[in-house]
Coordinates of C-alpha atoms in Angstrom, one line a residue:
M1 CA 122.4 114.0 89.6
I2 CA 122.4 114.4 93.1
A3 CA 121.7 117.6 93.3
I4 CA 118.5 117.2 90.9
V5 CA 117.2 114.1 93.3
D6 CA 118.0 116.3 96.5
S7 CA 116.0 118.8 95.0
V8 CA 113.0 117.1 94.2
N9 CA 113.1 115.8 97.7
T10 CA 113.3 119.3 98.7
V11 CA 110.0 120.0 97.1
L12 CA 108.2 117.1 97.2
W13 CA 109.0 116.0 100.8
G14 CA 109.4 119.8 102.3
Y15 CA 106.0 121.0 101.0
V16 CA 103.9 118.6 98.6
L17 CA 103.6 115.5 100.5
V18 CA 104.0 116.7 104.3
Y19 CA 100.9 119.0 103.8
G20 CA 99.2 116.9 100.9
L21 CA 99.1 113.9 102.5
L22 CA 97.8 115.4 105.7
A23 CA 95.0 117.1 103.5
V24 CA 94.3 114.2 101.7
G25 CA 93.5 112.1 104.8
L26 CA 91.4 115.2 106.3
Y27 CA 89.4 115.2 103.6
F28 CA 88.6 111.4 103.2
T29 CA 88.0 111.7 106.9
W30 CA 85.4 113.9 106.5
R31 CA 84.1 112.3 102.9
T32 CA 84.0 109.0 104.4
R33 CA 82.0 110.4 107.8
F34 CA 85.0 110.1 110.3
L35 CA 84.5 106.3 109.5
Q36 CA 87.8 105.4 111.4
F37 CA 86.3 106.9 114.3
R38 CA 82.6 106.0 114.1
H39 CA 83.3 102.5 112.9
F40 CA 86.3 101.6 114.7
P41 CA 85.1 97.9 115.6
E42 CA 84.5 97.5 112.2
F43 CA 87.9 97.5 111.2
F44 CA 88.9 94.2 113.7
R45 CA 85.4 92.7 112.8
V46 CA 86.5 92.4 109.0
I47 CA 89.8 90.5 109.9
K48 CA 88.6 88.8 112.8
S49 CA 87.1 85.8 110.5
S50 CA 88.6 86.5 107.5
R51 CA 90.2 83.6 106.1
E52 CA 88.8 82.6 103.1
T53 CA 91.0 82.1 100.2
S54 CA 90.4 81.1 96.9
A55 CA 92.5 79.8 93.9
A56 CA 92.4 83.2 92.1
G57 CA 93.7 85.3 95.2
I58 CA 94.8 85.3 99.2
S59 CA 92.9 86.0 102.2
P60 CA 92.3 89.1 103.7
F61 CA 94.5 88.0 106.6
Q62 CA 97.1 87.1 104.5
A63 CA 96.8 90.6 102.8
L64 CA 97.0 92.3 106.0
T65 CA 100.2 90.4 107.2
I66 CA 101.9 90.9 104.1
S67 CA 101.0 94.8 103.9
L68 CA 102.5 94.9 107.8
A69 CA 105.3 92.7 106.4
S70 CA 105.9 95.9 104.4
R71 CA 104.8 98.5 106.4
V72 CA 106.8 97.4 109.3
G73 CA 110.5 97.7 108.9
T74 CA 113.0 99.8 109.9
G75 CA 110.8 102.8 110.1
N76 CA 109.6 101.4 113.2
L77 CA 113.0 101.1 115.0
A78 CA 115.2 103.5 113.1
G79 CA 112.4 105.8 112.1
V80 CA 110.9 106.5 115.7
A81 CA 114.3 107.3 117.1
V82 CA 115.1 109.7 114.0
A83 CA 111.6 111.3 114.8
I84 CA 112.4 111.6 118.3
Y85 CA 116.2 113.1 118.0
L86 CA 115.1 116.0 115.5
G87 CA 111.9 116.9 116.4
G88 CA 111.4 116.0 120.1
P89 CA 109.1 113.8 122.1
G90 CA 106.2 115.8 120.6
A91 CA 107.1 114.6 117.1
V92 CA 105.1 111.2 118.2
F93 CA 102.1 113.0 118.9
W94 CA 102.2 113.9 115.3
M95 CA 102.9 110.2 114.1
W96 CA 99.7 109.4 115.9
M97 CA 97.5 112.3 114.2
V98 CA 98.7 111.6 110.7
A99 CA 98.1 107.8 111.3
L100 CA 94.7 108.7 112.3
V101 CA 93.7 110.5 109.3
G102 CA 96.4 108.2 107.3
M103 CA 93.4 105.3 107.9
A104 CA 90.7 107.2 106.0
T105 CA 93.6 107.6 103.1
A106 CA 94.5 104.3 103.2
Y107 CA 90.7 102.6 103.3
A108 CA 90.3 105.0 100.4
E109 CA 93.0 103.9 98.3
S110 CA 92.7 99.6 98.8
T111 CA 89.0 99.9 98.6
L112 CA 89.6 101.4 95.0
A113 CA 92.0 98.6 94.5
Q114 CA 89.6 96.0 95.4
L115 CA 87.2 97.5 93.1
Y116 CA 89.3 97.6 89.9
K117 CA 91.0 94.4 90.2
V118 CA 91.4 92.1 87.3
R119 CA 92.3 88.4 86.8
N120 CA 95.8 87.9 85.2
S121 CA 96.3 85.3 82.4
D122 CA 96.6 82.6 85.1
A123 CA 93.4 84.0 86.5
Q124 CA 95.0 85.4 89.3
Y125 CA 93.9 88.4 91.0
R126 CA 95.8 91.6 90.4
G127 CA 95.5 95.4 91.2
G128 CA 96.5 98.4 92.5
P129 CA 96.4 102.1 91.9
A130 CA 98.1 101.6 88.3
F131 CA 94.8 99.9 87.5
Y132 CA 92.4 102.2 89.2
M133 CA 94.3 105.0 87.3
S134 CA 94.2 103.1 84.1
K135 CA 90.4 101.8 84.3
G136 CA 88.8 104.5 86.3
I137 CA 90.1 107.4 85.3
G138 CA 91.2 106.5 81.9
S139 CA 94.6 107.7 82.3
N140 CA 97.7 104.8 81.5
A141 CA 99.9 107.3 81.6
M142 CA 99.7 107.8 85.3
G143 CA 99.4 104.1 85.6
Y144 CA 102.8 103.6 83.8
V145 CA 104.7 106.5 86.0
F146 CA 103.2 104.9 89.1
S147 CA 104.3 101.4 88.1
L148 CA 108.2 102.3 87.0
C149 CA 108.4 104.5 90.4
L150 CA 106.9 101.5 92.2
I151 CA 109.1 98.9 90.8
L152 CA 112.4 101.2 91.2
S153 CA 111.8 102.0 94.9
F154 CA 110.0 99.3 96.8
G155 CA 110.6 96.6 94.3
L156 CA 114.7 97.6 94.1
I157 CA 116.2 100.4 96.2
F158 CA 114.1 99.3 99.4
S159 CA 115.1 95.9 99.2
A160 CA 118.8 97.4 99.5
V161 CA 118.0 99.4 102.2
Q162 CA 116.2 96.8 104.4
A163 CA 119.7 94.0 104.1
N164 CA 121.8 97.4 104.6
S165 CA 119.9 97.6 108.5
I166 CA 119.7 94.0 108.8
S167 CA 123.7 93.4 107.9
V168 CA 124.7 96.5 110.2
A169 CA 122.2 94.9 113.5
M170 CA 123.8 91.3 112.9
E171 CA 127.3 93.1 112.8
E172 CA 126.7 95.3 115.9
A173 CA 124.7 92.6 118.1
F174 CA 126.9 89.3 117.3
S175 CA 129.8 90.6 115.2
I176 CA 128.8 88.7 111.7
P177 CA 130.4 90.1 108.8
R178 CA 127.8 92.0 106.7
I179 CA 128.8 89.9 103.4
V180 CA 127.6 86.6 105.4
S181 CA 124.4 88.7 106.8
G182 CA 123.6 89.6 102.9
L183 CA 124.1 86.0 101.3
V184 CA 121.7 84.5 103.9
I185 CA 119.1 87.0 103.8
G186 CA 119.4 87.1 99.6
G187 CA 119.3 83.3 99.8
L188 CA 116.2 83.2 102.3
A189 CA 114.5 86.2 100.5
G190 CA 114.9 84.1 97.2
I191 CA 113.4 81.0 98.2
V192 CA 110.1 82.9 99.5
I193 CA 109.9 85.6 96.2
F194 CA 110.6 82.7 93.6
G195 CA 107.4 81.0 95.0
G196 CA 105.4 83.6 94.3
I197 CA 102.9 86.1 95.8
K198 CA 101.0 83.0 97.7
S199 CA 104.3 82.0 99.1
I200 CA 105.0 85.3 100.3
A201 CA 101.7 85.2 101.9
R202 CA 101.9 81.9 103.9
V203 CA 105.5 83.2 105.2
A204 CA 103.9 86.4 106.0
E205 CA 100.9 84.8 107.7
K206 CA 103.4 83.0 110.2
I207 CA 106.0 85.5 111.0
V208 CA 104.2 88.7 111.2
P209 CA 102.0 88.2 114.1
G210 CA 104.6 86.7 116.3
M211 CA 107.4 89.1 115.5
A212 CA 105.1 92.3 116.1
G213 CA 103.4 90.5 119.3
L214 CA 107.0 89.7 120.8
Y215 CA 108.2 93.2 120.1
I216 CA 104.7 94.9 121.6
L217 CA 105.2 92.3 124.8
V218 CA 108.9 93.7 125.3
A219 CA 107.5 97.0 125.1
L220 CA 104.2 96.2 127.6
V221 CA 106.8 94.8 130.2
I222 CA 109.2 97.9 130.0
V223 CA 106.2 100.2 129.9
F224 CA 104.9 98.2 133.2
I225 CA 108.4 98.7 134.9
N226 CA 108.4 102.2 134.4
I227 CA 104.5 102.7 134.7
T228 CA 104.8 105.7 137.5
E229 CA 106.8 107.7 134.9
V230 CA 104.0 106.6 131.7
P231 CA 101.6 109.7 132.4
A232 CA 104.3 112.3 132.7
M233 CA 105.8 111.2 129.4
L234 CA 102.6 111.1 127.3
A235 CA 101.7 114.4 128.9
L236 CA 105.2 115.2 127.5
I237 CA 104.7 114.4 124.3
V238 CA 101.2 116.1 124.1
K239 CA 102.9 119.7 125.2
S240 CA 106.1 119.1 123.2
A241 CA 103.9 118.8 120.0
F242 CA 102.9 122.0 120.5
G243 CA 105.9 123.5 121.5
F244 CA 104.3 124.2 125.2
E245 CA 107.4 122.5 126.9
A246 CA 110.9 121.7 125.4
A247 CA 112.3 118.4 125.9
A248 CA 114.6 117.1 128.8
G249 CA 118.2 117.0 127.5
G250 CA 118.3 120.4 125.6
F251 CA 115.8 119.8 122.8
T252 CA 114.4 123.1 121.1
G253 CA 113.1 123.0 118.1
G254 CA 109.6 123.4 119.2
F255 CA 106.3 123.4 117.3
M256 CA 107.4 123.2 113.5
A257 CA 110.1 120.6 114.0
A258 CA 108.0 118.3 115.9
L259 CA 105.2 118.7 113.4
L260 CA 107.4 118.4 109.9
N261 CA 109.5 115.2 111.8
G262 CA 106.6 113.4 113.1
V263 CA 104.4 113.7 109.9
K264 CA 107.7 112.8 107.8
R265 CA 108.6 109.9 109.6
G266 CA 105.1 108.4 110.4
L267 CA 104.3 108.6 106.6
F268 CA 107.4 106.8 105.7
S269 CA 106.3 104.0 108.6
N270 CA 102.6 103.7 107.8
E271 CA 102.7 104.4 103.9
A272 CA 99.0 105.4 104.0
G273 CA 98.8 107.3 100.6
M274 CA 101.6 106.0 98.9
G275 CA 99.8 103.8 97.0
S276 CA 101.8 100.7 97.6
A277 CA 99.6 98.7 100.0
P278 CA 96.7 98.5 97.4
N279 CA 98.7 96.3 95.5
I280 CA 98.7 93.5 97.9
A281 CA 94.7 94.4 98.7
A282 CA 93.7 94.0 95.5
V283 CA 95.0 90.6 95.7
A284 CA 92.5 89.5 98.4
V285 CA 89.0 87.4 98.2
P286 CA 87.1 90.2 100.0
D287 CA 85.4 88.8 103.0
P288 CA 82.8 90.4 103.1
H289 CA 82.2 90.5 99.4
H290 CA 82.3 94.2 98.9
P291 CA 85.4 96.4 98.0
S292 CA 85.2 98.6 101.3
S293 CA 85.8 95.2 103.4
Q294 CA 89.5 95.3 102.1
G295 CA 89.4 99.2 102.9
L296 CA 89.1 98.5 106.3
V297 CA 91.6 95.6 106.7
Q298 CA 94.4 97.9 105.5
G299 CA 93.1 101.0 107.4
L300 CA 93.6 98.5 110.3
G301 CA 97.1 98.3 109.0
V302 CA 98.0 101.8 109.6
F303 CA 96.6 101.8 112.9
I304 CA 98.5 98.5 114.1
D305 CA 101.9 100.0 112.4
T306 CA 101.6 103.5 114.3
L307 CA 99.5 103.6 117.2
V308 CA 100.6 100.3 118.0
I309 CA 104.1 99.4 116.9
C310 CA 105.4 102.9 116.9
T311 CA 104.5 104.1 119.8
A312 CA 106.2 101.0 121.7
T313 CA 109.2 101.7 120.5
A314 CA 108.5 105.3 121.2
L315 CA 108.2 104.8 124.7
M316 CA 111.0 102.4 125.2
I317 CA 113.3 105.6 123.8
L318 CA 111.9 108.3 125.8
L319 CA 111.4 106.0 129.0
S320 CA 114.8 105.5 129.2
G321 CA 116.3 108.2 129.1
A322 CA 119.0 107.7 126.5
V323 CA 117.9 110.4 123.5
D324 CA 120.8 113.1 123.2
Y325 CA 119.8 115.8 121.3
S326 CA 123.7 117.3 120.8
E327 CA 124.9 117.5 117.4
G328 CA 126.7 113.8 116.4
A329 CA 124.7 112.7 118.7
P330 CA 123.1 108.4 118.4
T331 CA 120.1 108.4 116.4
G332 CA 118.4 106.1 114.5
M333 CA 118.9 102.0 115.0
A334 CA 121.9 103.0 117.6
L335 CA 119.8 105.2 119.5
T336 CA 116.7 102.1 119.8
Q337 CA 119.7 99.8 120.8
I338 CA 121.1 102.1 123.3
A339 CA 117.5 102.6 124.8
L340 CA 117.1 98.8 125.0
E341 CA 119.9 98.5 126.9
Q342 CA 119.2 100.8 129.5
H343 CA 115.8 98.5 130.2
V344 CA 117.5 95.3 130.0
G345 CA 120.8 95.5 129.9
A346 CA 123.2 93.7 127.2
F347 CA 120.1 92.1 125.9
G348 CA 118.9 95.2 124.3
P349 CA 120.9 95.5 121.7
V350 CA 120.4 91.6 120.7
F351 CA 117.1 92.2 120.7
V352 CA 117.1 94.8 118.3
G353 CA 119.3 93.2 116.3
I354 CA 116.6 90.3 116.0
A355 CA 113.8 92.5 115.9
I356 CA 115.1 94.3 112.9
L357 CA 116.1 91.2 111.2
F358 CA 112.5 89.8 111.1
F359 CA 111.1 93.3 110.4
A360 CA 113.2 93.9 107.7
F361 CA 113.0 90.4 106.1
T362 CA 109.5 90.5 105.8
S363 CA 109.7 93.8 104.6
I364 CA 111.9 92.9 101.5
I365 CA 109.3 89.8 100.9
G366 CA 106.3 92.3 101.0
N367 CA 107.6 95.1 99.0
Y368 CA 108.2 92.7 96.0
S369 CA 104.7 91.6 96.0
Y370 CA 103.7 94.9 95.3
A371 CA 106.3 95.1 92.4
E372 CA 104.9 92.5 90.8
N373 CA 101.3 94.0 90.5
A374 CA 103.3 96.8 88.9
M375 CA 104.7 94.5 86.5
E376 CA 101.4 93.0 85.5
F377 CA 100.3 96.3 84.8
L378 CA 103.3 97.0 82.6
G379 CA 102.6 94.0 80.5
M380 CA 105.4 92.1 82.1
G381 CA 103.6 89.6 84.2
K382 CA 105.2 86.4 82.4
R383 CA 107.5 83.9 83.8
I384 CA 110.9 85.4 82.3
P385 CA 110.4 89.2 82.9
L386 CA 109.4 88.1 86.5
L387 CA 112.3 85.7 87.0
V388 CA 114.5 88.9 85.6
L389 CA 112.7 91.0 88.5
K390 CA 113.5 88.4 91.3
A391 CA 116.9 87.9 90.5
L392 CA 117.5 91.7 90.7
V393 CA 115.8 92.1 94.4
V394 CA 118.1 89.0 95.7
L395 CA 121.3 91.1 93.9
M396 CA 119.9 94.2 95.4
V397 CA 119.9 92.4 98.9
I398 CA 123.6 91.4 98.8
W399 CA 124.2 94.6 97.3
G400 CA 122.9 96.8 99.8
S401 CA 124.2 94.9 102.5
L402 CA 127.7 95.6 101.8
Q403 CA 126.9 99.4 101.0
A404 CA 126.6 102.8 102.7
V405 CA 122.9 103.3 101.0
T406 CA 122.4 107.3 101.8
T407 CA 122.5 107.9 98.0
V408 CA 120.3 105.2 96.7
F409 CA 118.1 105.8 99.2
N410 CA 117.4 109.4 98.3
I411 CA 116.7 108.1 95.2
A412 CA 114.4 106.0 96.0
D413 CA 112.8 108.4 98.4
A414 CA 112.1 110.9 95.3
S415 CA 110.7 107.8 93.3
M416 CA 108.2 107.2 96.5
A417 CA 107.4 110.7 96.5
L418 CA 106.6 111.0 92.7
M419 CA 104.7 107.8 93.1
A420 CA 102.9 109.2 96.1
T421 CA 101.8 112.4 94.3
V422 CA 100.3 110.7 91.7
N423 CA 98.1 108.2 93.5
L424 CA 97.2 111.1 95.4
I425 CA 95.7 112.7 92.6
A426 CA 94.1 109.7 91.5
I427 CA 92.4 108.9 94.7
L428 CA 90.9 112.7 94.8
I429 CA 89.7 112.2 91.2
L430 CA 87.7 109.2 92.1
S431 CA 86.7 110.1 95.7
K432 CA 82.8 110.4 94.7
T433 CA 83.1 106.6 94.0
V434 CA 85.0 105.9 97.3
T435 CA 82.1 107.9 99.1
K436 CA 79.3 105.8 97.6
L437 CA 81.1 102.8 98.1
T438 CA 81.4 103.6 101.9
R439 CA 77.7 104.9 102.3
D440 CA 76.6 101.3 100.5
Y441 CA 78.3 99.4 103.0
F442 CA 77.1 101.0 106.1
A443 CA 74.1 101.1 105.1
Q444 CA 73.8 97.3 104.5
R445 CA 75.4 96.5 108.0
R446 CA 72.9 99.1 109.8
A447 CA 70.1 96.6 107.9
G448 CA 71.7 93.9 109.6
K449 CA 73.0 92.8 106.3
E450 CA 76.6 91.2 105.4
P451 CA 77.6 93.6 102.4
L452 CA 77.4 92.7 99.4
F453 CA 79.1 94.8 96.4
K454 CA 76.1 94.7 93.7
I455 CA 77.7 96.1 90.1
A456 CA 74.0 96.3 88.9
D457 CA 74.1 99.7 91.7
Y458 CA 77.0 101.5 89.6
P459 CA 76.1 101.9 86.2
E460 CA 78.5 105.3 86.2
L461 CA 81.6 102.5 86.4
G462 CA 80.8 100.9 83.1
D463 CA 83.5 98.4 81.7
G464 CA 86.2 99.7 83.9
V465 CA 85.0 97.2 86.4
D466 CA 85.6 93.3 85.7
H467 CA 81.9 92.3 86.1
S468 CA 82.8 88.6 86.3
I469 CA 84.6 89.0 89.3
W470 CA 81.8 90.5 91.1
S471 CA 78.7 88.1 89.9
R472 CA 78.6 85.9 92.6
N473 CA 77.4 88.5 94.5
V474 CA 74.0 88.0 92.5
E475 CA 74.2 84.7 93.1
K476 CA 74.3 84.8 96.8
E477 CA 71.5 87.6 97.1
T478 CA 69.3 85.4 94.7
K479 CA 70.2 82.4 97.2
A480 CA 69.6 84.1 100.2
S481 CA 66.2 85.9 98.7
T482 CA 64.8 82.3 97.4
P483 CA 62.5 80.3 100.3
E484 CA 63.3 76.9 101.0

């Protein structure tokens, strides 16, 4: 079993996804006419005042904070450290590149999720890749494979991985026994997820901005203190990315090591193209009332995760001079803690412990919200099946806090890789729809209008789209054109 899983990971992560996700990102960058560069301010405009919610869904801002809750986790602290250890400072450059093209991929998948969303039996919005695979492509089989992989990886196993990170950090920073951390985090996670997606949205909306803001503030203070060294460090990152300059400390991996590790860790962190964030993008009440607006919201999530938070971690590590490239040297969370200790003394490991507590906890509740949408697609969105899933998540949190989760994490990697592969195929098939929606949205913006999605302009969609969800746009347009 372990040999099979490792073989799948070698093929999918070593070849298919590292190059496939980059290629798809470049393709959608081209098809959307470089929207993440040409229309960068629009990513912020759509989120600035997007507080509209309803009985059926959550606000776009809440959807952003939930997706950030899932994205911003151990990958932003431990993952960046691993990328630098294995790929040198140049890995950071390739993390930036994969995020920049990944913004277009994230835009495409979340735009489609918003377009093909449905109302469940409780009149709540639900959607995601499984739904656009079924309703847009007509393949239930793709939707089933995707949903099962999502529940296994994000819903269950990644909860154990995040809990393990919390328990290790709490033990290192405060000498708290792992079982205590597991029980406390399991109990708190249970309180939130048993309240459903709206409860998760309320918690994420409060925790995520403060959590990320404090972390970035500490990074800015460290950068300011070392400001004279920053230009040289940025130059080292760029030169090392192409193998023009070896990293200090003995790193000799060169161009390919920087590329592969930067791309892989960047994708792990921002999840662009994985098909995870679209599950919560579909639950949002669109504001403006056009599918593209929620694609822009999630594209901004990729920017915040990698270009802001991962860069903050990278600079703190590189400026500390704590990186040791010798075999067996500290890496991952330990390297991040050592780096912070170099900057701020004994408070460093404590701060990292607190940061990972909040980062990983919000990842647990964010990941659960994705799994709930997948359960809906499988016809298991009723009370009893969801209660079983919630109980399993809590148990996985407690179990993960006590275990070395390397093997089970490899299984999650394989599951996530298969999920991402199916999703990439789906969004490529539906790329014409993404292109048409993008042109429609920005044509309305150029005309000085607040974009509205008019289903009558898309006869090719047929019955795949729930017309009732978008009917309010006809009413809005009629009222706007009717004289007082």
